[in-house]
Amino acid sequence: MKRYLGVDLHRNCFTVCTLGEDGKSELKKWSIHSLGEFAQQVQASDAVAVEATGNARHFCQALKERGCRLVVVNPHQFQVVSRSVKKTDAHDAKTLAEFLAKDMLPEVRLKEDLPAEMASLLQTRDKLVKLRTTLKNKINNLLAARGILLARESLSTEKGLEQVLQTDVGELARVELVVLVEQIRHLTQGIAKLEAAIKKQGPKLPGYESLKSIKGIGDVGGSTLLSAIGDINDFASEGKLAAYFGIVPRVANSNETERSGRITKRGNKLGRTAL
């Protein structure tokens, strides 16, 4: 008998609703440490649905060898769970199982390991770069409040950071500047390590050399786009790929009137920024 398993997944546990073709259901809560034991009970004829959360990849990899159908659900498109007035693990798992049985779940793909790992690495780099920019702005504002104006790119060099430490400011402001400069230096070192890894692993992504041949696309930009795209065959058309990046216009059709608005900005933000 075919079974439909809805899984409400958390970091340390998950609740499974097993729904049979006869309509009978069974609920069970598992510790995440028992994932291997749970996987052994999954049959090849089963269908399993789980929302795309932070550890959904780890969960799916544990079940991959079982040969079952795995459905990773897009939580932004499937809002039956998020908007439910009854928000319990058991209820959410049962809802997933019921919609899985009806084949009414919006699926989201899981990328291969390398694109997924590169995407994570690039997101970390992006966060560190933004944090470094925030700290540089803090230094500029701190000195500007004391009538000291810095050249726009002066904080991008070691010489510029040293000059900041030599400025004539009060005792408390000096402590602040020393800490800010130290953090900027540490962030720069970390970003350099990430970029070295990007430069080393990026060429392993399919299409890397072709993309790099385009003027203006470097190691980071090329890796960002390719890690965001993953398998290009996942997209049926150019329009689907553009929609994935959120660079297609909003469209409102009513009767014979068609209106196009600004781009949707839905989808991969880092990839859209790279474009």
Short mmCIF file of C-alpha atoms in Angstrom, two decimals, residues 3-239:
data_model
loop_
_atom_site.label_atom_id
_atom_site.label_comp_id
_atom_site.label_asym_id
_atom_site.label_seq_id
_atom_site.Cartn_x
_atom_site.Cartn_y
_atom_site.Cartn_z
CA ARG A 3 2.04 5.77 1.89
CA TYR A 4 2.30 9.55 2.02
CA LEU A 5 4.60 10.95 4.69
CA GLY A 6 4.34 14.59 5.73
CA VAL A 7 7.32 15.77 7.77
CA ASP A 8 7.39 18.85 10.00
CA LEU A 9 11.14 19.34 10.34
CA HIS A 10 12.98 21.26 13.05
CA ARG A 11 16.64 21.48 14.01
CA ASN A 12 16.52 18.92 16.79
CA CYS A 13 13.42 16.87 15.96
CA PHE A 14 10.80 16.13 13.34
CA THR A 15 7.19 14.98 13.38
CA VAL A 16 5.98 12.52 10.74
CA CYS A 17 2.40 11.93 9.67
CA THR A 18 2.06 8.69 7.71
CA LEU A 19 -1.10 8.71 5.61
CA GLY A 20 -2.25 5.50 3.91
CA GLU A 21 -4.37 5.13 0.79
CA ASP A 22 -7.21 4.06 3.07
CA GLY A 23 -7.19 7.49 4.70
CA LYS A 24 -5.83 6.28 8.03
CA SER A 25 -2.99 8.30 9.50
CA GLU A 26 -0.34 7.77 12.16
CA LEU A 27 1.76 10.39 13.94
CA LYS A 28 5.19 9.97 15.43
CA LYS A 29 7.81 12.39 16.72
CA TRP A 30 11.51 11.65 16.18
CA SER A 31 14.76 13.10 17.47
CA ILE A 32 17.01 14.36 14.68
CA HIS A 33 19.62 11.93 16.01
CA SER A 34 17.25 9.10 15.04
CA LEU A 35 17.08 10.18 11.41
CA GLY A 36 19.00 7.10 10.28
CA GLU A 37 16.57 4.82 12.11
CA PHE A 38 13.61 6.62 10.53
CA ALA A 39 15.17 6.34 7.07
CA GLN A 40 15.38 2.56 7.42
CA GLN A 41 11.59 2.44 7.84
CA VAL A 42 10.92 4.40 4.66
CA GLN A 43 9.90 2.23 1.70
CA ALA A 44 10.70 2.74 -1.97
CA SER A 45 6.98 3.09 -2.73
CA ASP A 46 6.57 5.93 -0.21
CA ALA A 47 6.28 9.63 -1.02
CA VAL A 48 7.80 12.02 1.51
CA ALA A 49 7.12 15.77 1.75
CA VAL A 50 9.19 18.20 3.79
CA GLU A 51 9.37 21.98 3.73
CA ALA A 52 12.57 23.65 2.51
CA THR A 53 14.20 24.57 5.80
CA GLY A 54 17.86 24.96 6.77
CA ASN A 55 18.43 21.25 7.34
CA ALA A 56 16.13 19.90 4.61
CA ARG A 57 19.16 18.90 2.50
CA HIS A 58 20.58 16.80 5.35
CA PHE A 59 17.17 15.18 5.83
CA CYS A 60 16.75 14.37 2.14
CA GLN A 61 20.26 12.96 1.81
CA ALA A 62 19.46 10.48 4.58
CA LEU A 63 16.43 9.25 2.61
CA LYS A 64 17.94 9.41 -0.88
CA GLU A 65 19.16 5.82 -0.92
CA ARG A 66 15.72 4.50 0.04
CA GLY A 67 14.43 5.18 -3.47
CA CYS A 68 11.29 6.97 -2.30
CA ARG A 69 9.83 10.05 -3.92
CA LEU A 70 11.08 13.17 -2.13
CA VAL A 71 9.08 16.38 -2.39
CA VAL A 72 10.75 19.50 -1.01
CA VAL A 73 8.02 22.08 -0.51
CA ASN A 74 8.36 25.80 -1.16
CA PRO A 75 7.06 27.37 2.10
CA HIS A 76 6.49 30.75 0.43
CA GLN A 77 4.13 29.26 -2.13
CA PHE A 78 2.53 26.72 0.20
CA GLN A 79 1.07 28.97 2.87
CA VAL A 80 -1.57 26.55 4.12
CA VAL A 81 0.86 25.67 6.91
CA SER A 82 2.22 29.14 7.68
CA ARG A 83 -1.23 30.76 7.76
CA SER A 84 -2.96 27.99 9.66
CA VAL A 85 -4.73 29.09 12.84
CA LYS A 86 -3.83 25.72 14.34
CA LYS A 87 -0.04 25.77 14.42
CA THR A 88 1.22 22.49 15.85
CA ASP A 89 3.87 20.09 14.55
CA ALA A 90 1.32 17.28 14.24
CA HIS A 91 -1.16 19.45 12.33
CA ASP A 92 1.52 20.77 9.97
CA ALA A 93 2.81 17.25 9.25
CA LYS A 94 -0.71 16.00 8.55
CA THR A 95 -1.42 18.94 6.24
CA LEU A 96 1.71 18.15 4.23
CA ALA A 97 0.75 14.47 3.99
CA GLU A 98 -2.79 15.27 2.83
CA PHE A 99 -1.68 17.72 0.14
CA LEU A 100 1.06 15.29 -0.93
CA ALA A 101 -1.56 12.58 -1.46
CA LYS A 102 -3.48 15.00 -3.70
CA ASP A 103 -0.26 15.98 -5.53
CA MET A 104 -0.93 19.65 -4.73
CA LEU A 105 2.39 20.70 -3.20
CA PRO A 106 4.59 23.39 -4.82
CA GLU A 107 8.00 21.78 -5.16
CA VAL A 108 11.38 23.46 -4.90
CA ARG A 109 14.50 21.79 -6.21
CA LEU A 110 17.53 20.74 -4.21
CA LYS A 111 20.80 21.69 -5.87
CA GLU A 112 23.75 19.36 -6.20
CA ASP A 113 26.36 19.52 -3.42
CA LEU A 114 28.95 21.79 -5.09
CA PRO A 115 26.55 24.56 -6.21
CA ALA A 116 24.84 24.44 -2.79
CA GLU A 117 28.14 24.67 -0.89
CA MET A 118 29.42 27.43 -3.16
CA ALA A 119 26.18 29.36 -2.71
CA SER A 120 26.57 29.15 1.07
CA LEU A 121 30.20 30.29 0.86
CA LEU A 122 29.26 33.23 -1.35
CA GLN A 123 26.47 34.24 1.01
CA THR A 124 28.98 34.26 3.87
CA ARG A 125 31.32 36.44 1.83
CA ASP A 126 28.46 38.82 1.03
CA LYS A 127 27.59 39.16 4.72
CA LEU A 128 31.21 39.86 5.68
CA VAL A 129 31.63 42.45 2.92
CA LYS A 130 28.46 44.24 4.05
CA LEU A 131 29.59 44.14 7.68
CA ARG A 132 32.97 45.57 6.70
CA THR A 133 31.23 48.37 4.80
CA THR A 134 29.11 49.12 7.88
CA LEU A 135 32.23 49.42 10.03
CA LYS A 136 33.93 51.68 7.48
CA ASN A 137 30.87 53.93 7.45
CA LYS A 138 30.99 54.06 11.24
CA ILE A 139 34.61 55.27 11.12
CA ASN A 140 33.73 57.90 8.51
CA ASN A 141 30.81 59.16 10.59
CA LEU A 142 32.81 59.14 13.80
CA LEU A 143 35.59 61.24 12.26
CA ALA A 144 33.24 63.50 10.30
CA ALA A 145 31.53 64.42 13.58
CA ARG A 146 34.94 65.78 14.65
CA GLY A 147 35.58 67.67 11.43
CA ILE A 148 37.91 65.05 9.95
CA LEU A 149 37.00 64.03 6.41
CA LEU A 150 38.47 60.93 4.78
CA ALA A 151 38.92 60.19 1.10
CA ARG A 152 36.21 57.86 -0.20
CA GLU A 153 38.41 54.77 -0.66
CA SER A 154 41.00 55.47 2.02
CA LEU A 155 39.70 52.74 4.33
CA SER A 156 40.21 50.10 1.65
CA THR A 157 43.98 50.10 2.15
CA GLU A 158 46.22 49.26 5.09
CA LYS A 159 47.82 52.69 4.75
CA GLY A 160 44.43 54.34 5.14
CA LEU A 161 43.62 52.30 8.25
CA GLU A 162 46.95 53.29 9.79
CA GLN A 163 46.19 56.95 9.13
CA VAL A 164 42.89 56.56 10.96
CA LEU A 165 44.77 55.34 14.04
CA GLN A 166 47.00 58.43 13.88
CA THR A 167 44.13 60.94 13.93
CA ASP A 168 43.88 63.35 16.84
CA VAL A 169 40.74 62.33 18.73
CA GLY A 170 39.69 61.91 22.35
CA GLU A 171 40.41 58.87 24.49
CA LEU A 172 37.04 57.17 24.06
CA ALA A 173 36.92 57.81 20.32
CA ARG A 174 40.41 56.34 20.00
CA VAL A 175 39.32 53.13 21.73
CA GLU A 176 36.41 52.94 19.32
CA LEU A 177 38.63 53.52 16.29
CA VAL A 178 41.16 50.89 17.38
CA VAL A 179 38.43 48.26 17.75
CA LEU A 180 36.81 49.19 14.44
CA VAL A 181 40.10 49.03 12.55
CA GLU A 182 40.93 45.66 14.12
CA GLN A 183 37.57 44.25 13.06
CA ILE A 184 37.96 45.58 9.52
CA ARG A 185 41.37 43.92 9.25
CA HIS A 186 40.00 40.60 10.50
CA LEU A 187 37.08 40.79 8.08
CA THR A 188 39.43 41.56 5.19
CA GLN A 189 41.51 38.49 6.03
CA GLY A 190 38.40 36.32 6.22
CA ILE A 191 37.05 37.65 2.93
CA ALA A 192 40.40 36.93 1.26
CA LYS A 193 40.25 33.29 2.42
CA LEU A 194 36.72 32.91 1.09
CA GLU A 195 37.68 34.46 -2.24
CA ALA A 196 40.65 32.10 -2.54
CA ALA A 197 38.28 29.15 -2.09
CA ILE A 198 35.88 30.65 -4.64
CA LYS A 199 38.69 31.04 -7.16
CA LYS A 200 39.78 27.43 -6.60
CA GLN A 201 36.36 25.75 -6.65
CA GLY A 202 34.53 28.04 -9.09
CA PRO A 203 36.04 26.49 -12.24
CA LYS A 204 34.43 23.16 -11.25
CA LEU A 205 30.97 24.64 -11.83
CA PRO A 206 29.51 23.77 -15.28
CA GLY A 207 29.64 26.78 -17.60
CA TYR A 208 32.24 28.65 -15.53
CA GLU A 209 34.73 29.37 -18.34
CA SER A 210 31.96 30.42 -20.73
CA LEU A 211 30.55 32.85 -18.20
CA LYS A 212 33.99 34.19 -17.29
CA SER A 213 34.62 34.98 -20.96
CA ILE A 214 31.95 37.70 -20.75
CA LYS A 215 33.51 41.09 -20.07
CA GLY A 216 32.88 42.30 -16.53
CA ILE A 217 32.29 38.88 -14.96
CA GLY A 218 35.03 37.74 -12.59
CA ASP A 219 35.55 34.83 -10.23
CA VAL A 220 33.04 36.01 -7.63
CA GLY A 221 30.40 37.16 -10.11
CA GLY A 222 30.62 34.01 -12.21
CA SER A 223 30.52 31.70 -9.21
CA THR A 224 27.61 33.64 -7.72
CA LEU A 225 25.49 33.26 -10.84
CA LEU A 226 26.34 29.60 -11.47
CA SER A 227 25.87 28.53 -7.85
CA ALA A 228 22.51 30.29 -7.85
CA ILE A 229 21.43 28.62 -11.09
CA GLY A 230 22.66 25.12 -10.27
CA ASP A 231 21.59 22.76 -13.06
CA ILE A 232 20.55 24.92 -16.01
CA ASN A 233 18.33 22.06 -17.22
CA ASP A 234 16.04 22.73 -14.25
CA PHE A 235 14.73 25.75 -16.17
CA ALA A 236 12.42 25.10 -19.10
CA SER A 237 13.05 28.48 -20.73
CA GLU A 238 14.93 31.77 -20.48
CA GLY A 239 11.81 33.29 -18.96
#
